Short mmCIF file of C-alpha atoms in Angstrom, two decimals:
data_model
loop_
_atom_site.label_atom_id
_atom_site.label_comp_id
_atom_site.label_asym_id
_atom_site.label_seq_id
_atom_site.Cartn_x
_atom_site.Cartn_y
_atom_site.Cartn_z
CA GLU A 1 15.73 10.82 4.68
CA VAL A 2 12.29 10.48 3.11
CA GLN A 3 9.50 11.65 5.40
CA LEU A 4 5.76 11.69 4.80
CA LEU A 5 3.51 13.33 7.37
CA GLU A 6 -0.26 13.07 7.03
CA SER A 7 -2.75 15.36 8.73
CA GLY A 8 -6.44 16.22 8.65
CA GLY A 9 -8.02 13.07 9.99
CA VAL A 10 -10.97 13.75 12.31
CA LEU A 11 -14.43 12.56 13.27
CA VAL A 12 -16.91 13.60 10.57
CA GLN A 13 -20.62 12.96 10.10
CA PRO A 14 -21.97 10.77 7.29
CA GLY A 15 -22.39 12.83 4.15
CA GLY A 16 -19.68 15.23 5.25
CA SER A 17 -16.43 16.27 3.60
CA LEU A 18 -12.81 16.31 4.65
CA ARG A 19 -9.43 17.16 3.14
CA LEU A 20 -6.33 15.20 4.08
CA SER A 21 -2.82 16.55 3.55
CA CYS A 22 0.55 14.84 3.32
CA ALA A 23 3.72 16.90 3.71
CA ALA A 24 6.71 15.30 1.98
CA SER A 25 10.43 15.86 2.45
CA GLY A 26 13.76 14.20 1.70
CA PHE A 27 13.22 13.66 -2.05
CA THR A 28 12.33 15.62 -5.19
CA PHE A 29 8.58 15.52 -4.68
CA GLY A 30 7.53 16.50 -8.20
CA ASP A 31 9.51 13.63 -9.74
CA TYR A 32 7.38 10.90 -8.19
CA ALA A 33 3.83 9.65 -8.31
CA MET A 34 2.11 9.61 -4.93
CA SER A 35 -0.76 7.58 -3.57
CA TRP A 36 -3.27 7.21 -0.78
CA VAL A 37 -3.85 3.77 0.77
CA ARG A 38 -6.35 3.14 3.54
CA GLN A 39 -6.88 0.52 6.21
CA ALA A 40 -10.19 0.10 7.99
CA PRO A 41 -9.95 -0.86 11.68
CA GLY A 42 -8.79 -4.45 11.96
CA LYS A 43 -8.86 -4.92 8.19
CA GLY A 44 -6.41 -5.12 5.31
CA LEU A 45 -4.89 -2.52 3.02
CA GLU A 46 -6.92 -0.90 0.23
CA TRP A 47 -5.46 1.28 -2.51
CA VAL A 48 -7.47 4.51 -2.84
CA SER A 49 -5.87 6.80 -5.41
CA THR A 50 -2.65 7.72 -7.26
CA ILE A 51 -1.47 10.90 -8.95
CA HIS A 52 1.41 11.29 -11.40
CA GLY A 53 4.37 13.54 -10.55
CA PRO A 54 3.27 16.54 -12.63
CA GLY A 55 -0.31 16.03 -11.41
CA THR A 56 -1.63 15.54 -14.93
CA ALA A 57 -2.97 12.02 -14.45
CA THR A 58 -5.01 10.58 -11.60
CA PHE A 59 -6.36 7.13 -10.81
CA TYR A 60 -9.03 6.00 -8.35
CA ALA A 61 -10.40 2.82 -6.84
CA ASP A 62 -14.00 2.19 -7.84
CA SER A 63 -15.05 2.50 -4.20
CA VAL A 64 -14.12 6.21 -4.11
CA LYS A 65 -14.45 7.30 -7.75
CA GLY A 66 -16.64 10.38 -8.06
CA ARG A 67 -16.41 11.16 -4.34
CA PHE A 68 -12.68 11.58 -3.69
CA THR A 69 -10.21 13.86 -5.51
CA ILE A 70 -6.46 13.52 -5.28
CA SER A 71 -4.27 16.55 -5.99
CA ARG A 72 -0.82 17.89 -5.27
CA ASP A 73 1.06 21.16 -4.93
CA ASN A 74 4.62 20.51 -6.02
CA SER A 75 5.69 23.99 -4.92
CA LYS A 76 4.68 23.06 -1.36
CA ASN A 77 5.74 19.38 -1.51
CA THR A 78 2.25 18.45 -0.41
CA LEU A 79 -0.26 15.79 -1.45
CA TYR A 80 -3.99 16.15 -0.80
CA LEU A 81 -7.10 13.98 -0.73
CA GLN A 82 -10.46 15.74 -0.87
CA MET A 83 -13.11 13.37 0.45
CA ASN A 84 -16.81 14.10 -0.15
CA SER A 85 -20.06 12.25 0.58
CA LEU A 86 -18.37 10.25 3.29
CA THR A 87 -19.95 7.06 4.64
CA ALA A 88 -19.17 4.76 7.53
CA GLY A 89 -17.40 2.53 5.04
CA ASP A 90 -14.76 5.22 4.59
CA THR A 91 -13.68 4.96 8.23
CA ALA A 92 -10.01 4.03 8.12
CA VAL A 93 -6.44 5.06 8.69
CA TYR A 94 -5.33 6.84 5.54
CA TYR A 95 -1.70 6.45 4.55
CA CYS A 96 0.19 8.65 2.13
CA ALA A 97 2.73 6.65 0.12
CA LYS A 98 5.44 7.40 -2.44
CA ASN A 99 5.39 5.38 -5.65
CA GLN A 100 8.43 3.73 -7.19
CA GLY A 101 9.06 1.56 -10.24
CA HIS A 102 8.37 1.43 -13.96
CA PRO A 103 6.03 1.25 -15.78
CA LEU A 104 3.07 2.43 -13.73
CA GLU A 105 1.52 -1.04 -13.69
CA ASN A 106 4.56 -2.24 -11.76
CA TRP A 107 4.63 0.63 -9.27
CA HIS A 108 4.99 -0.22 -5.62
CA PHE A 109 4.88 1.95 -2.50
CA ASP A 110 8.42 2.41 -1.20
CA TYR A 111 7.79 4.91 1.60
CA TRP A 112 4.73 5.35 3.81
CA GLY A 113 3.60 7.97 6.27
CA GLN A 114 2.39 7.11 9.75
CA GLY A 115 -1.25 7.52 8.76
CA THR A 116 -4.15 9.71 9.84
CA LEU A 117 -7.44 8.32 11.19
CA VAL A 118 -10.72 9.31 9.56
CA THR A 119 -13.84 8.31 11.46
CA VAL A 120 -17.23 8.72 9.83
CA SER A 121 -19.99 8.50 12.40
CA SER A 122 -23.01 10.36 13.67
CA GLN B 1 -13.25 -8.08 -1.64
CA SER B 2 -9.58 -8.45 -2.57
CA VAL B 3 -8.64 -10.16 -5.82
CA LEU B 4 -5.40 -11.48 -4.31
CA THR B 5 -5.91 -14.29 -1.81
CA GLN B 6 -3.54 -15.08 1.05
CA PRO B 7 -3.85 -17.55 3.94
CA PRO B 8 -5.16 -15.74 7.04
CA SER B 9 -2.33 -17.02 9.21
CA VAL B 10 0.88 -19.01 9.20
CA SER B 11 3.06 -19.96 12.14
CA GLY B 12 6.42 -21.49 12.85
CA ALA B 13 8.99 -22.03 15.54
CA PRO B 14 12.05 -19.80 15.80
CA GLY B 15 14.58 -20.73 13.14
CA GLN B 16 12.05 -22.43 10.91
CA ARG B 17 11.05 -21.51 7.36
CA VAL B 18 7.55 -20.34 6.51
CA THR B 19 5.99 -19.41 3.20
CA ILE B 20 3.03 -17.16 2.41
CA SER B 21 1.14 -17.64 -0.83
CA CYS B 22 -0.59 -14.94 -2.86
CA THR B 23 -3.06 -16.29 -5.42
CA GLY B 24 -4.32 -14.05 -8.18
CA SER B 25 -5.66 -14.42 -11.70
CA SER B 26 -4.98 -13.70 -15.36
CA SER B 27 -5.75 -10.00 -14.91
CA ASN B 28 -3.12 -9.37 -12.27
CA ILE B 29 -0.24 -11.72 -11.39
CA GLY B 30 -0.96 -13.91 -14.41
CA ALA B 31 -0.71 -10.87 -16.68
CA ASN B 32 2.96 -10.69 -15.70
CA TYR B 33 2.61 -7.66 -13.44
CA ASP B 34 5.16 -7.53 -10.66
CA VAL B 35 4.27 -8.59 -7.13
CA HIS B 36 5.42 -6.66 -4.10
CA TRP B 37 5.34 -7.63 -0.43
CA TYR B 38 4.86 -5.46 2.66
CA GLN B 39 5.41 -6.13 6.33
CA GLN B 40 3.20 -4.35 8.86
CA LEU B 41 4.41 -4.64 12.43
CA PRO B 42 1.73 -4.11 15.10
CA GLY B 43 0.65 -0.47 15.34
CA THR B 44 2.91 0.74 12.54
CA ALA B 45 2.69 1.67 8.87
CA PRO B 46 3.47 -0.97 6.22
CA LYS B 47 7.04 -1.27 4.97
CA VAL B 48 8.11 -2.69 1.62
CA LEU B 49 9.87 -6.03 2.04
CA ILE B 50 10.14 -7.31 -1.53
CA PHE B 51 9.61 -5.34 -4.74
CA ASP B 52 9.40 -6.43 -8.35
CA SER B 53 8.65 -10.00 -7.24
CA ASN B 54 12.10 -10.89 -5.92
CA ASN B 55 14.12 -7.78 -4.99
CA ARG B 56 14.90 -6.63 -1.47
CA PRO B 57 15.33 -2.96 -0.53
CA SER B 58 18.56 -2.17 1.26
CA GLY B 59 18.30 -3.04 4.92
CA VAL B 60 15.92 -5.98 4.46
CA PRO B 61 17.66 -9.21 5.51
CA ASP B 62 18.18 -11.93 2.93
CA ARG B 63 16.05 -14.20 5.14
CA PHE B 64 13.15 -12.73 3.15
CA SER B 65 12.72 -13.80 -0.48
CA GLY B 66 10.00 -13.64 -3.10
CA SER B 67 9.04 -15.70 -6.12
CA LYS B 68 6.34 -15.69 -8.76
CA SER B 69 4.93 -18.33 -11.07
CA GLY B 70 1.83 -18.26 -13.20
CA THR B 71 -1.01 -16.62 -11.32
CA SER B 72 0.62 -16.93 -7.89
CA ALA B 73 3.47 -15.53 -5.86
CA SER B 74 5.12 -16.52 -2.61
CA LEU B 75 7.05 -14.89 0.21
CA ALA B 76 9.49 -17.08 2.11
CA ILE B 77 10.92 -16.27 5.52
CA THR B 78 13.82 -18.41 6.68
CA GLY B 79 15.39 -18.42 10.14
CA LEU B 80 12.13 -17.18 11.65
CA GLN B 81 12.60 -14.68 14.49
CA ALA B 82 10.28 -13.25 17.13
CA GLY B 83 10.61 -9.85 15.46
CA ASP B 84 9.04 -11.25 12.29
CA GLU B 85 5.63 -11.43 13.95
CA ALA B 86 3.58 -9.11 11.78
CA ASP B 87 0.96 -8.91 9.05
CA TYR B 88 2.22 -9.45 5.51
CA TYR B 89 0.51 -8.24 2.34
CA CYS B 90 1.16 -8.89 -1.33
CA GLN B 91 0.37 -6.20 -3.92
CA SER B 92 0.11 -6.06 -7.69
CA TYR B 93 -1.80 -4.31 -10.48
CA ASP B 94 -5.09 -5.50 -11.93
CA SER B 95 -5.93 -4.65 -15.52
CA SER B 96 -9.65 -5.40 -15.10
CA LEU B 97 -9.90 -2.95 -12.21
CA SER B 98 -7.34 -0.53 -13.68
CA GLY B 99 -5.77 -0.14 -10.28
CA TYR B 100 -3.49 -1.53 -7.63
CA VAL B 101 -4.65 -4.42 -5.49
CA PHE B 102 -3.51 -5.82 -2.17
CA GLY B 103 -3.76 -9.33 -0.87
CA THR B 104 -6.06 -10.24 1.99
CA GLY B 105 -3.13 -10.27 4.40
CA THR B 106 -1.42 -12.99 6.44
CA LYS B 107 -0.59 -12.88 10.13
CA VAL B 108 2.69 -14.57 10.95
CA THR B 109 3.03 -15.98 14.46
CA VAL B 110 6.28 -17.21 15.94
CA LEU B 111 5.55 -20.08 18.31
#
């Protein structure tokens, strides 16, 4: 059974940094691209970032490019999101999701974690 | 601001059929990228309902179906049930943004 468990969400001040983690199990982690998707309170879904299986290629939404860094440790079956220069606009539940499909333009998110809440406020 | 537009809400009586539209453009749906649909029940994470425009994962009832034409896609729910009350999102890829995009979301209410 595929399981994705996010952690690291907390209350952080504007301008601060935070690292989210997502522990994966139930599939061969290194064989799949992984993504972060966020949802602001009461709002819709927003794709944040994706990383290829080997970790050699990464993609970011314009809203986070230059501030967020996605990475993975395939030996630990763990996905990360380093978030810097946080603003109130980054307040959201952050979901870790497994990618599926081919080619990458047709990828969808076939499994999701339960999410972790990041609140940016002074 | 999402590039995929959905109606904010749709409603129907139990047993009825409802459809949710997802309108895009030539840089996403119109570029022949697949459309995927997700169901988000209250207080839970999204779950994939339809992938690659018209395929259902195992376990998803055949009451749910997807279609795509031109720059738009649709999700149809037949035999509407109380348990279908949820938010529904379409998703595709946008070549102008070089990234994945979600629709604005539609809340389905069972009357």
